[in-house]
JSON list of N, CA and C in Angstrom, two decimals:
[
{"chain": "A", "resi": 1216, "resn": "ALA", "atom": "N", "xyz": [-15.50, 32.67, 31.92]},
{"chain": "A", "resi": 1216, "resn": "ALA", "atom": "CA", "xyz": [-14.96, 31.39, 31.48]},
{"chain": "A", "resi": 1216, "resn": "ALA", "atom": "C", "xyz": [-14.12, 31.60, 30.22]},
{"chain": "A", "resi": 1217, "resn": "LEU", "atom": "N", "xyz": [-13.08, 30.84, 30.11]},
{"chain": "A", "resi": 1217, "resn": "LEU", "atom": "CA", "xyz": [-12.24, 30.88, 28.91]},
{"chain": "A", "resi": 1217, "resn": "LEU", "atom": "C", "xyz": [-12.92, 30.12, 27.79]},
{"chain": "A", "resi": 1218, "resn": "THR", "atom": "N", "xyz": [-12.90, 30.69, 26.60]},
{"chain": "A", "resi": 1218, "resn": "THR", "atom": "CA", "xyz": [-13.46, 30.00, 25.45]},
{"chain": "A", "resi": 1218, "resn": "THR", "atom": "C", "xyz": [-12.53, 30.17, 24.26]},
{"chain": "A", "resi": 1219, "resn": "ARG", "atom": "N", "xyz": [-12.59, 29.19, 23.37]},
{"chain": "A", "resi": 1219, "resn": "ARG", "atom": "CA", "xyz": [-11.85, 29.24, 22.11]},
{"chain": "A", "resi": 1219, "resn": "ARG", "atom": "C", "xyz": [-12.72, 28.49, 21.10]},
{"chain": "A", "resi": 1220, "resn": "GLN", "atom": "N", "xyz": [-13.06, 29.14, 20.01]},
{"chain": "A", "resi": 1220, "resn": "GLN", "atom": "CA", "xyz": [-13.97, 28.55, 19.04]},
{"chain": "A", "resi": 1220, "resn": "GLN", "atom": "C", "xyz": [-13.42, 27.22, 18.53]},
{"chain": "A", "resi": 1221, "resn": "TYR", "atom": "N", "xyz": [-14.28, 26.19, 18.55]},
{"chain": "A", "resi": 1221, "resn": "TYR", "atom": "CA", "xyz": [-14.00, 24.83, 18.07]},
{"chain": "A", "resi": 1221, "resn": "TYR", "atom": "C", "xyz": [-13.08, 24.04, 18.99]},
{"chain": "A", "resi": 1222, "resn": "TYR", "atom": "N", "xyz": [-12.80, 24.52, 20.20]},
{"chain": "A", "resi": 1222, "resn": "TYR", "atom": "CA", "xyz": [-11.91, 23.84, 21.13]},
{"chain": "A", "resi": 1222, "resn": "TYR", "atom": "C", "xyz": [-12.55, 23.73, 22.50]},
{"chain": "A", "resi": 1223, "resn": "THR", "atom": "N", "xyz": [-12.05, 22.76, 23.29]},
{"chain": "A", "resi": 1223, "resn": "THR", "atom": "CA", "xyz": [-12.46, 22.60, 24.68]},
{"chain": "A", "resi": 1223, "resn": "THR", "atom": "C", "xyz": [-11.22, 22.73, 25.55]},
{"chain": "A", "resi": 1224, "resn": "LEU", "atom": "N", "xyz": [-11.34, 23.53, 26.62]},
{"chain": "A", "resi": 1224, "resn": "LEU", "atom": "CA", "xyz": [-10.23, 23.65, 27.57]},
{"chain": "A", "resi": 1224, "resn": "LEU", "atom": "C", "xyz": [-10.16, 22.35, 28.37]},
{"chain": "A", "resi": 1225, "resn": "VAL", "atom": "N", "xyz": [-9.02, 21.67, 28.30]},
{"chain": "A", "resi": 1225, "resn": "VAL", "atom": "CA", "xyz": [-8.88, 20.39, 29.00]},
{"chain": "A", "resi": 1225, "resn": "VAL", "atom": "C", "xyz": [-7.99, 20.49, 30.23]},
{"chain": "A", "resi": 1226, "resn": "GLY", "atom": "N", "xyz": [-7.35, 21.62, 30.44]},
{"chain": "A", "resi": 1226, "resn": "GLY", "atom": "CA", "xyz": [-6.54, 21.78, 31.64]},
{"chain": "A", "resi": 1226, "resn": "GLY", "atom": "C", "xyz": [-5.45, 22.82, 31.47]},
{"chain": "A", "resi": 1227, "resn": "TRP", "atom": "N", "xyz": [-4.51, 22.78, 32.40]},
{"chain": "A", "resi": 1227, "resn": "TRP", "atom": "CA", "xyz": [-3.43, 23.75, 32.46]},
{"chain": "A", "resi": 1227, "resn": "TRP", "atom": "C", "xyz": [-2.10, 23.02, 32.59]},
{"chain": "A", "resi": 1228, "resn": "SER", "atom": "N", "xyz": [-1.04, 23.69, 32.17]},
{"chain": "A", "resi": 1228, "resn": "SER", "atom": "CA", "xyz": [0.29, 23.09, 32.28]},
{"chain": "A", "resi": 1228, "resn": "SER", "atom": "C", "xyz": [1.33, 24.20, 32.31]},
{"chain": "A", "resi": 1229, "resn": "THR", "atom": "N", "xyz": [2.47, 23.88, 32.88]},
{"chain": "A", "resi": 1229, "resn": "THR", "atom": "CA", "xyz": [3.62, 24.79, 32.80]},
{"chain": "A", "resi": 1229, "resn": "THR", "atom": "C", "xyz": [4.38, 24.55, 31.51]},
{"chain": "A", "resi": 1230, "resn": "ASN", "atom": "N", "xyz": [3.98, 23.54, 30.74]},
{"chain": "A", "resi": 1230, "resn": "ASN", "atom": "CA", "xyz": [4.59, 23.19, 29.44]},
{"chain": "A", "resi": 1230, "resn": "ASN", "atom": "C", "xyz": [3.58, 23.53, 28.35]},
{"chain": "A", "resi": 1231, "resn": "LYS", "atom": "N", "xyz": [3.87, 24.54, 27.52]},
{"chain": "A", "resi": 1231, "resn": "LYS", "atom": "CA", "xyz": [2.91, 24.96, 26.50]},
{"chain": "A", "resi": 1231, "resn": "LYS", "atom": "C", "xyz": [2.70, 23.93, 25.40]},
{"chain": "A", "resi": 1232, "resn": "ASP", "atom": "N", "xyz": [3.61, 22.98, 25.24]},
{"chain": "A", "resi": 1232, "resn": "ASP", "atom": "CA", "xyz": [3.52, 21.97, 24.18]},
{"chain": "A", "resi": 1232, "resn": "ASP", "atom": "C", "xyz": [2.99, 20.63, 24.68]},
{"chain": "A", "resi": 1233, "resn": "LEU", "atom": "N", "xyz": [2.38, 20.61, 25.85]},
{"chain": "A", "resi": 1233, "resn": "LEU", "atom": "CA", "xyz": [1.87, 19.38, 26.44]},
{"chain": "A", "resi": 1233, "resn": "LEU", "atom": "C", "xyz": [0.75, 18.77, 25.60]},
{"chain": "A", "resi": 1234, "resn": "ASP", "atom": "N", "xyz": [0.75, 17.47, 25.47]},
{"chain": "A", "resi": 1234, "resn": "ASP", "atom": "CA", "xyz": [-0.33, 16.74, 24.79]},
{"chain": "A", "resi": 1234, "resn": "ASP", "atom": "C", "xyz": [-1.62, 16.97, 25.60]},
{"chain": "A", "resi": 1235, "resn": "PRO", "atom": "N", "xyz": [-2.75, 17.28, 24.94]},
{"chain": "A", "resi": 1235, "resn": "PRO", "atom": "CA", "xyz": [-4.00, 17.53, 25.65]},
{"chain": "A", "resi": 1235, "resn": "PRO", "atom": "C", "xyz": [-4.43, 16.40, 26.59]},
{"chain": "A", "resi": 1236, "resn": "THR", "atom": "N", "xyz": [-4.05, 15.16, 26.29]},
{"chain": "A", "resi": 1236, "resn": "THR", "atom": "CA", "xyz": [-4.45, 14.05, 27.16]},
{"chain": "A", "resi": 1236, "resn": "THR", "atom": "C", "xyz": [-3.69, 14.05, 28.49]},
{"chain": "A", "resi": 1237, "resn": "GLU", "atom": "N", "xyz": [-2.63, 14.87, 28.59]},
{"chain": "A", "resi": 1237, "resn": "GLU", "atom": "CA", "xyz": [-1.83, 14.93, 29.81]},
{"chain": "A", "resi": 1237, "resn": "GLU", "atom": "C", "xyz": [-2.10, 16.19, 30.64]},
{"chain": "A", "resi": 1238, "resn": "ALA", "atom": "N", "xyz": [-3.02, 17.04, 30.20]},
{"chain": "A", "resi": 1238, "resn": "ALA", "atom": "CA", "xyz": [-3.31, 18.29, 30.91]},
{"chain": "A", "resi": 1238, "resn": "ALA", "atom": "C", "xyz": [-3.97, 17.99, 32.25]},
{"chain": "A", "resi": 1239, "resn": "LYS", "atom": "N", "xyz": [-3.79, 18.89, 33.20]},
{"chain": "A", "resi": 1239, "resn": "LYS", "atom": "CA", "xyz": [-4.35, 18.72, 34.54]},
{"chain": "A", "resi": 1239, "resn": "LYS", "atom": "C", "xyz": [-5.07, 19.99, 34.94]},
{"chain": "A", "resi": 1240, "resn": "PHE", "atom": "N", "xyz": [-6.02, 19.84, 35.88]},
{"chain": "A", "resi": 1240, "resn": "PHE", "atom": "CA", "xyz": [-6.68, 21.02, 36.43]},
{"chain": "A", "resi": 1240, "resn": "PHE", "atom": "C", "xyz": [-6.08, 21.41, 37.77]},
{"chain": "A", "resi": 1241, "resn": "SER", "atom": "N", "xyz": [-5.11, 20.66, 38.24]},
{"chain": "A", "resi": 1241, "resn": "SER", "atom": "CA", "xyz": [-4.36, 21.09, 39.42]},
{"chain": "A", "resi": 1241, "resn": "SER", "atom": "C", "xyz": [-2.88, 21.02, 39.07]},
{"chain": "A", "resi": 1242, "resn": "VAL", "atom": "N", "xyz": [-2.17, 22.07, 39.39]},
{"chain": "A", "resi": 1242, "resn": "VAL", "atom": "CA", "xyz": [-0.75, 22.17, 39.07]},
{"chain": "A", "resi": 1242, "resn": "VAL", "atom": "C", "xyz": [0.00, 22.43, 40.37]},
{"chain": "A", "resi": 1243, "resn": "ASP", "atom": "N", "xyz": [1.02, 21.63, 40.65]},
{"chain": "A", "resi": 1243, "resn": "ASP", "atom": "CA", "xyz": [1.84, 21.79, 41.84]},
{"chain": "A", "resi": 1243, "resn": "ASP", "atom": "C", "xyz": [2.79, 22.97, 41.62]},
{"chain": "A", "resi": 1244, "resn": "ILE", "atom": "N", "xyz": [2.59, 24.04, 42.36]},
{"chain": "A", "resi": 1244, "resn": "ILE", "atom": "CA", "xyz": [3.39, 25.25, 42.18]},
{"chain": "A", "resi": 1244, "resn": "ILE", "atom": "C", "xyz": [4.44, 25.31, 43.28]},
{"chain": "A", "resi": 1245, "resn": "GLN", "atom": "N", "xyz": [5.71, 25.23, 42.88]},
{"chain": "A", "resi": 1245, "resn": "GLN", "atom": "CA", "xyz": [6.83, 25.22, 43.82]},
{"chain": "A", "resi": 1245, "resn": "GLN", "atom": "C", "xyz": [7.64, 26.52, 43.77]},
{"chain": "A", "resi": 1246, "resn": "GLU", "atom": "N", "xyz": [7.30, 27.40, 42.83]},
{"chain": "A", "resi": 1246, "resn": "GLU", "atom": "CA", "xyz": [8.08, 28.63, 42.65]},
{"chain": "A", "resi": 1246, "resn": "GLU", "atom": "C", "xyz": [7.18, 29.84, 42.88]},
{"chain": "A", "resi": 1247, "resn": "ALA", "atom": "N", "xyz": [7.81, 30.99, 43.07]},
{"chain": "A", "resi": 1247, "resn": "ALA", "atom": "CA", "xyz": [7.05, 32.22, 43.31]},
{"chain": "A", "resi": 1247, "resn": "ALA", "atom": "C", "xyz": [6.37, 32.73, 42.04]},
{"chain": "A", "resi": 1248, "resn": "ASN", "atom": "N", "xyz": [7.03, 32.61, 40.89]},
{"chain": "A", "resi": 1248, "resn": "ASN", "atom": "CA", "xyz": [6.47, 33.09, 39.63]},
{"chain": "A", "resi": 1248, "resn": "ASN", "atom": "C", "xyz": [6.28, 31.89, 38.70]},
{"chain": "A", "resi": 1249, "resn": "VAL", "atom": "N", "xyz": [5.05, 31.69, 38.28]},
{"chain": "A", "resi": 1249, "resn": "VAL", "atom": "CA", "xyz": [4.74, 30.53, 37.44]},
{"chain": "A", "resi": 1249, "resn": "VAL", "atom": "C", "xyz": [3.91, 31.00, 36.25]},
{"chain": "A", "resi": 1250, "resn": "VAL", "atom": "N", "xyz": [4.21, 30.48, 35.06]},
{"chain": "A", "resi": 1250, "resn": "VAL", "atom": "CA", "xyz": [3.41, 30.74, 33.87]},
{"chain": "A", "resi": 1250, "resn": "VAL", "atom": "C", "xyz": [2.61, 29.47, 33.60]},
{"chain": "A", "resi": 1251, "resn": "LEU", "atom": "N", "xyz": [1.29, 29.61, 33.53]},
{"chain": "A", "resi": 1251, "resn": "LEU", "atom": "CA", "xyz": [0.42, 28.48, 33.21]},
{"chain": "A", "resi": 1251, "resn": "LEU", "atom": "C", "xyz": [-0.13, 28.67, 31.81]},
{"chain": "A", "resi": 1252, "resn": "TYR", "atom": "N", "xyz": [-0.10, 27.60, 31.03]},
{"chain": "A", "resi": 1252, "resn": "TYR", "atom": "CA", "xyz": [-0.62, 27.61, 29.67]},
{"chain": "A", "resi": 1252, "resn": "TYR", "atom": "C", "xyz": [-1.93, 26.85, 29.63]},
{"chain": "A", "resi": 1253, "resn": "ALA", "atom": "N", "xyz": [-2.93, 27.44, 28.97]},
{"chain": "A", "resi": 1253, "resn": "ALA", "atom": "CA", "xyz": [-4.19, 26.74, 28.73]},
{"chain": "A", "resi": 1253, "resn": "ALA", "atom": "C", "xyz": [-3.92, 25.65, 27.69]},
{"chain": "A", "resi": 1254, "resn": "ILE", "atom": "N", "xyz": [-4.40, 24.44, 27.95]},
{"chain": "A", "resi": 1254, "resn": "ILE", "atom": "CA", "xyz": [-4.24, 23.33, 27.02]},
{"chain": "A", "resi": 1254, "resn": "ILE", "atom": "C", "xyz": [-5.60, 23.06, 26.39]},
{"chain": "A", "resi": 1255, "resn": "TRP", "atom": "N", "xyz": [-5.68, 23.21, 25.08]},
{"chain": "A", "resi": 1255, "resn": "TRP", "atom": "CA", "xyz": [-6.93, 23.09, 24.33]},
{"chain": "A", "resi": 1255, "resn": "TRP", "atom": "C", "xyz": [-6.93, 21.82, 23.48]},
{"chain": "A", "resi": 1256, "resn": "GLN", "atom": "N", "xyz": [-8.10, 21.23, 23.36]},
{"chain": "A", "resi": 1256, "resn": "GLN", "atom": "CA", "xyz": [-8.25, 20.07, 22.48]},
{"chain": "A", "resi": 1256, "resn": "GLN", "atom": "C", "xyz": [-9.32, 20.39, 21.44]},
{"chain": "A", "resi": 1257, "resn": "ARG", "atom": "N", "xyz": [-9.02, 20.08, 20.18]},
{"chain": "A", "resi": 1257, "resn": "ARG", "atom": "CA", "xyz": [-9.94, 20.37, 19.07]},
{"chain": "A", "resi": 1257, "resn": "ARG", "atom": "C", "xyz": [-11.21, 19.54, 19.21]},
{"chain": "A", "resi": 1258, "resn": "ASN", "atom": "N", "xyz": [-12.37, 20.16, 19.05]},
{"chain": "A", "resi": 1258, "resn": "ASN", "atom": "CA", "xyz": [-13.64, 19.44, 19.07]},
{"chain": "A", "resi": 1258, "resn": "ASN", "atom": "C", "xyz": [-13.80, 18.66, 17.78]},
{"chain": "A", "resi": 1259, "resn": "VAL", "atom": "N", "xyz": [-14.33, 17.45, 17.88]},
{"chain": "A", "resi": 1259, "resn": "VAL", "atom": "CA", "xyz": [-14.52, 16.57, 16.73]},
{"chain": "A", "resi": 1259, "resn": "VAL", "atom": "C", "xyz": [-15.99, 16.22, 16.63]},
{"chain": "A", "resi": 1260, "resn": "THR", "atom": "N", "xyz": [-16.51, 16.19, 15.41]},
{"chain": "A", "resi": 1260, "resn": "THR", "atom": "CA", "xyz": [-17.90, 15.80, 15.16]},
{"chain": "A", "resi": 1260, "resn": "THR", "atom": "C", "xyz": [-17.91, 14.49, 14.38]},
{"chain": "A", "resi": 1261, "resn": "GLN", "atom": "N", "xyz": [-18.72, 13.55, 14.83]},
{"chain": "A", "resi": 1261, "resn": "GLN", "atom": "CA", "xyz": [-18.87, 12.26, 14.15]},
{"chain": "A", "resi": 1261, "resn": "GLN", "atom": "C", "xyz": [-19.96, 12.40, 13.10]},
{"chain": "A", "resi": 1262, "resn": "ILE", "atom": "N", "xyz": [-19.65, 12.03, 11.86]},
{"chain": "A", "resi": 1262, "resn": "ILE", "atom": "CA", "xyz": [-20.62, 12.08, 10.76]},
{"chain": "A", "resi": 1262, "resn": "ILE", "atom": "C", "xyz": [-21.04, 10.65, 10.43]},
{"chain": "A", "resi": 1263, "resn": "THR", "atom": "N", "xyz": [-22.34, 10.41, 10.47]},
{"chain": "A", "resi": 1263, "resn": "THR", "atom": "CA", "xyz": [-22.90, 9.11, 10.10]},
{"chain": "A", "resi": 1263, "resn": "THR", "atom": "C", "xyz": [-23.75, 9.31, 8.86]},
{"chain": "A", "resi": 1264, "resn": "PHE", "atom": "N", "xyz": [-23.56, 8.46, 7.86]},
{"chain": "A", "resi": 1264, "resn": "PHE", "atom": "CA", "xyz": [-24.28, 8.57, 6.60]},
{"chain": "A", "resi": 1264, "resn": "PHE", "atom": "C", "xyz": [-25.47, 7.62, 6.61]},
{"chain": "A", "resi": 1265, "resn": "VAL", "atom": "N", "xyz": [-26.65, 8.12, 6.25]},
{"chain": "A", "resi": 1265, "resn": "VAL", "atom": "CA", "xyz": [-27.85, 7.32, 6.09]},
{"chain": "A", "resi": 1265, "resn": "VAL", "atom": "C", "xyz": [-28.22, 7.37, 4.62]},
{"chain": "A", "resi": 1266, "resn": "THR", "atom": "N", "xyz": [-28.17, 6.23, 3.94]},
{"chain": "A", "resi": 1266, "resn": "THR", "atom": "CA", "xyz": [-28.31, 6.22, 2.49]},
{"chain": "A", "resi": 1266, "resn": "THR", "atom": "C", "xyz": [-29.63, 5.66, 1.99]},
{"chain": "A", "resi": 1267, "resn": "ASP", "atom": "N", "xyz": [-30.52, 5.30, 2.89]},
{"chain": "A", "resi": 1267, "resn": "ASP", "atom": "CA", "xyz": [-31.82, 4.75, 2.49]},
{"chain": "A", "resi": 1267, "resn": "ASP", "atom": "C", "xyz": [-31.67, 3.60, 1.49]},
{"chain": "A", "resi": 1268, "resn": "GLY", "atom": "N", "xyz": [-30.82, 2.63, 1.83]},
{"chain": "A", "resi": 1268, "resn": "GLY", "atom": "CA", "xyz": [-30.66, 1.45, 1.00]},
{"chain": "A", "resi": 1268, "resn": "GLY", "atom": "C", "xyz": [-29.47, 1.47, 0.08]},
{"chain": "A", "resi": 1269, "resn": "GLY", "atom": "N", "xyz": [-28.82, 2.60, -0.06]},
{"chain": "A", "resi": 1269, "resn": "GLY", "atom": "CA", "xyz": [-27.63, 2.68, -0.91]},
{"chain": "A", "resi": 1269, "resn": "GLY", "atom": "C", "xyz": [-26.40, 2.17, -0.19]},
{"chain": "A", "resi": 1270, "resn": "THR", "atom": "N", "xyz": [-25.28, 2.24, -0.85]},
{"chain": "A", "resi": 1270, "resn": "THR", "atom": "CA", "xyz": [-24.02, 1.83, -0.25]},
{"chain": "A", "resi": 1270, "resn": "THR", "atom": "C", "xyz": [-23.66, 2.79, 0.87]},
{"chain": "A", "resi": 1271, "resn": "VAL", "atom": "N", "xyz": [-23.32, 2.24, 2.01]},
{"chain": "A", "resi": 1271, "resn": "VAL", "atom": "CA", "xyz": [-23.05, 3.07, 3.18]},
{"chain": "A", "resi": 1271, "resn": "VAL", "atom": "C", "xyz": [-21.55, 3.34, 3.28]},
{"chain": "A", "resi": 1272, "resn": "PRO", "atom": "N", "xyz": [-21.15, 4.62, 3.19]},
{"chain": "A", "resi": 1272, "resn": "PRO", "atom": "CA", "xyz": [-19.73, 4.94, 3.40]},
{"chain": "A", "resi": 1272, "resn": "PRO", "atom": "C", "xyz": [-19.39, 4.78, 4.88]},
{"chain": "A", "resi": 1273, "resn": "THR", "atom": "N", "xyz": [-18.13, 4.67, 5.17]},
{"chain": "A", "resi": 1273, "resn": "THR", "atom": "CA", "xyz": [-17.67, 4.56, 6.55]},
{"chain": "A", "resi": 1273, "resn": "THR", "atom": "C", "xyz": [-17.94, 5.87, 7.28]},
{"chain": "A", "resi": 1274, "resn": "ASP", "atom": "N", "xyz": [-18.39, 5.76, 8.55]},
{"chain": "A", "resi": 1274, "resn": "ASP", "atom": "CA", "xyz": [-18.55, 6.95, 9.38]},
{"chain": "A", "resi": 1274, "resn": "ASP", "atom": "C", "xyz": [-17.20, 7.66, 9.49]},
{"chain": "A", "resi": 1275, "resn": "VAL", "atom": "N", "xyz": [-17.24, 8.96, 9.63]},
{"chain": "A", "resi": 1275, "resn": "VAL", "atom": "CA", "xyz": [-16.00, 9.73, 9.73]},
{"chain": "A", "resi": 1275, "resn": "VAL", "atom": "C", "xyz": [-16.08, 10.70, 10.90]},
{"chain": "A", "resi": 1276, "resn": "ALA", "atom": "N", "xyz": [-14.93, 11.04, 11.44]},
{"chain": "A", "resi": 1276, "resn": "ALA", "atom": "CA", "xyz": [-14.83, 12.07, 12.46]},
{"chain": "A", "resi": 1276, "resn": "ALA", "atom": "C", "xyz": [-14.09, 13.24, 11.83]},
{"chain": "A", "resi": 1277, "resn": "ILE", "atom": "N", "xyz": [-14.68, 14.44, 11.92]},
{"chain": "A", "resi": 1277, "resn": "ILE", "atom": "CA", "xyz": [-14.05, 15.63, 11.33]},
{"chain": "A", "resi": 1277, "resn": "ILE", "atom": "C", "xyz": [-13.86, 16.69, 12.42]},
{"chain": "A", "resi": 1278, "resn": "ASN", "atom": "N", "xyz": [-12.85, 17.51, 12.24]},
{"chain": "A", "resi": 1278, "resn": "ASN", "atom": "CA", "xyz": [-12.61, 18.61, 13.18]},
{"chain": "A", "resi": 1278, "resn": "ASN", "atom": "C", "xyz": [-13.64, 19.70, 12.98]},
{"chain": "A", "resi": 1279, "resn": "GLN", "atom": "N", "xyz": [-14.22, 20.16, 14.07]},
{"chain": "A", "resi": 1279, "resn": "GLN", "atom": "CA", "xyz": [-15.16, 21.27, 13.98]},
{"chain": "A", "resi": 1279, "resn": "GLN", "atom": "C", "xyz": [-14.44, 22.51, 13.47]},
{"chain": "A", "resi": 1280, "resn": "GLY", "atom": "N", "xyz": [-15.11, 23.28, 12.64]},
{"chain": "A", "resi": 1280, "resn": "GLY", "atom": "CA", "xyz": [-14.53, 24.51, 12.11]},
{"chain": "A", "resi": 1280, "resn": "GLY", "atom": "C", "xyz": [-13.83, 24.34, 10.78]},
{"chain": "A", "resi": 1281, "resn": "GLU", "atom": "N", "xyz": [-13.61, 23.10, 10.36]},
{"chain": "A", "resi": 1281, "resn": "GLU", "atom": "CA", "xyz": [-13.02, 22.86, 9.05]},
{"chain": "A", "resi": 1281, "resn": "GLU", "atom": "C", "xyz": [-14.14, 22.67, 8.04]},
{"chain": "A", "resi": 1282, "resn": "ILE", "atom": "N", "xyz": [-13.87, 22.97, 6.78]},
{"chain": "A", "resi": 1282, "resn": "ILE", "atom": "CA", "xyz": [-14.89, 22.89, 5.74]},
{"chain": "A", "resi": 1282, "resn": "ILE", "atom": "C", "xyz": [-14.62, 21.67, 4.87]},
{"chain": "A", "resi": 1283, "resn": "TYR", "atom": "N", "xyz": [-15.65, 20.85, 4.69]},
{"chain": "A", "resi": 1283, "resn": "TYR", "atom": "CA", "xyz": [-15.55, 19.65, 3.88]},
{"chain": "A", "resi": 1283, "resn": "TYR", "atom": "C", "xyz": [-16.57, 19.73, 2.75]},
{"chain": "A", "resi": 1284, "resn": "THR", "atom": "N", "xyz": [-16.24, 19.16, 1.61]},
{"chain": "A", "resi": 1284, "resn": "THR", "atom": "CA", "xyz": [-17.16, 19.06, 0.49]},
{"chain": "A", "resi": 1284, "resn": "THR", "atom": "C", "xyz": [-17.58, 17.60, 0.37]},
{"chain": "A", "resi": 1285, "resn": "PHE", "atom": "N", "xyz": [-18.88, 17.36, 0.41]},
{"chain": "A", "resi": 1285, "resn": "PHE", "atom": "CA", "xyz": [-19.41, 16.01, 0.30]},
{"chain": "A", "resi": 1285, "resn": "PHE", "atom": "C", "xyz": [-20.00, 15.82, -1.10]},
{"chain": "A", "resi": 1286, "resn": "THR", "atom": "N", "xyz": [-19.66, 14.69, -1.73]},
{"chain": "A", "resi": 1286, "resn": "THR", "atom": "CA", "xyz": [-20.12, 14.38, -3.08]},
{"chain": "A", "resi": 1286, "resn": "THR", "atom": "C", "xyz": [-20.78, 13.01, -3.07]},
{"chain": "A", "resi": 1287, "resn": "ARG", "atom": "N", "xyz": [-21.20, 12.55, -4.21]},
{"chain": "A", "resi": 1287, "resn": "ARG", "atom": "CA", "xyz": [-21.78, 11.21, -4.32]},
{"chain": "A", "resi": 1287, "resn": "ARG", "atom": "C", "xyz": [-20.79, 10.11, -4.01]},
{"chain": "A", "resi": 1288, "resn": "THR", "atom": "N", "xyz": [-19.52, 10.36, -4.24]},
{"chain": "A", "resi": 1288, "resn": "THR", "atom": "CA", "xyz": [-18.51, 9.32, -4.10]},
{"chain": "A", "resi": 1288, "resn": "THR", "atom": "C", "xyz": [-17.66, 9.46, -2.83]},
{"chain": "A", "resi": 1289, "resn": "GLY", "atom": "N", "xyz": [-17.84, 10.51, -2.07]},
{"chain": "A", "resi": 1289, "resn": "GLY", "atom": "CA", "xyz": [-17.05, 10.68, -0.85]},
{"chain": "A", "resi": 1289, "resn": "GLY", "atom": "C", "xyz": [-17.01, 12.11, -0.39]},
{"chain": "A", "resi": 1290, "resn": "PHE", "atom": "N", "xyz": [-15.91, 12.48, 0.19]},
{"chain": "A", "resi": 1290, "resn": "PHE", "atom": "CA", "xyz": [-15.76, 13.85, 0.70]},
{"chain": "A", "resi": 1290, "resn": "PHE", "atom": "C", "xyz": [-14.29, 14.21, 0.74]},
{"chain": "A", "resi": 1291, "resn": "GLU", "atom": "N", "xyz": [-14.03, 15.49, 0.80]},
{"chain": "A", "resi": 1291, "resn": "GLU", "atom": "CA", "xyz": [-12.65, 15.96, 0.96]},
{"chain": "A", "resi": 1291, "resn": "GLU", "atom": "C", "xyz": [-12.65, 17.26, 1.74]},
{"chain": "A", "resi": 1292, "resn": "LYS", "atom": "N", "xyz": [-11.56, 17.46, 2.48]},
{"chain": "A", "resi": 1292, "resn": "LYS", "atom": "CA", "xyz": [-11.38, 18.69, 3.25]},
{"chain": "A", "resi": 1292, "resn": "LYS", "atom": "C", "xyz": [-10.95, 19.78, 2.27]},
{"chain": "A", "resi": 1293, "resn": "GLU", "atom": "N", "xyz": [-11.56, 20.95, 2.42]},
{"chain": "A", "resi": 1293, "resn": "GLU", "atom": "CA", "xyz": [-11.16, 22.07, 1.59]},
{"chain": "A", "resi": 1293, "resn": "GLU", "atom": "C", "xyz": [-9.83, 22.63, 2.10]},
{"chain": "A", "resi": 1294, "resn": "LYS", "atom": "N", "xyz": [-8.99, 23.04, 1.19]},
{"chain": "A", "resi": 1294, "resn": "LYS", "atom": "CA", "xyz": [-7.69, 23.59, 1.56]},
{"chain": "A", "resi": 1294, "resn": "LYS", "atom": "C", "xyz": [-7.85, 25.01, 2.08]},
{"chain": "A", "resi": 1295, "resn": "ASN", "atom": "N", "xyz": [-7.11, 25.32, 3.13]},
{"chain": "A", "resi": 1295, "resn": "ASN", "atom": "CA", "xyz": [-7.16, 26.66, 3.73]},
{"chain": "A", "resi": 1295, "resn": "ASN", "atom": "C", "xyz": [-6.23, 27.60, 3.03]}
]
């Protein structure tokens, strides 16, 4: 099976720049030589804060594999 860390294979395309929501698992092949590109979508994790009575920040969705710093007042993505 094909794997890519922090991504899910969503389909194949003859267009390498295809939006992941348009990928397909069946491709109509009309030519003898065809190049198929794997279309990957980044995995997202939903973060829910439980504050035990404190002010509840808004839930956030973050990309898996990215590093975030969480503080008392919020969070920020670390620069790569």
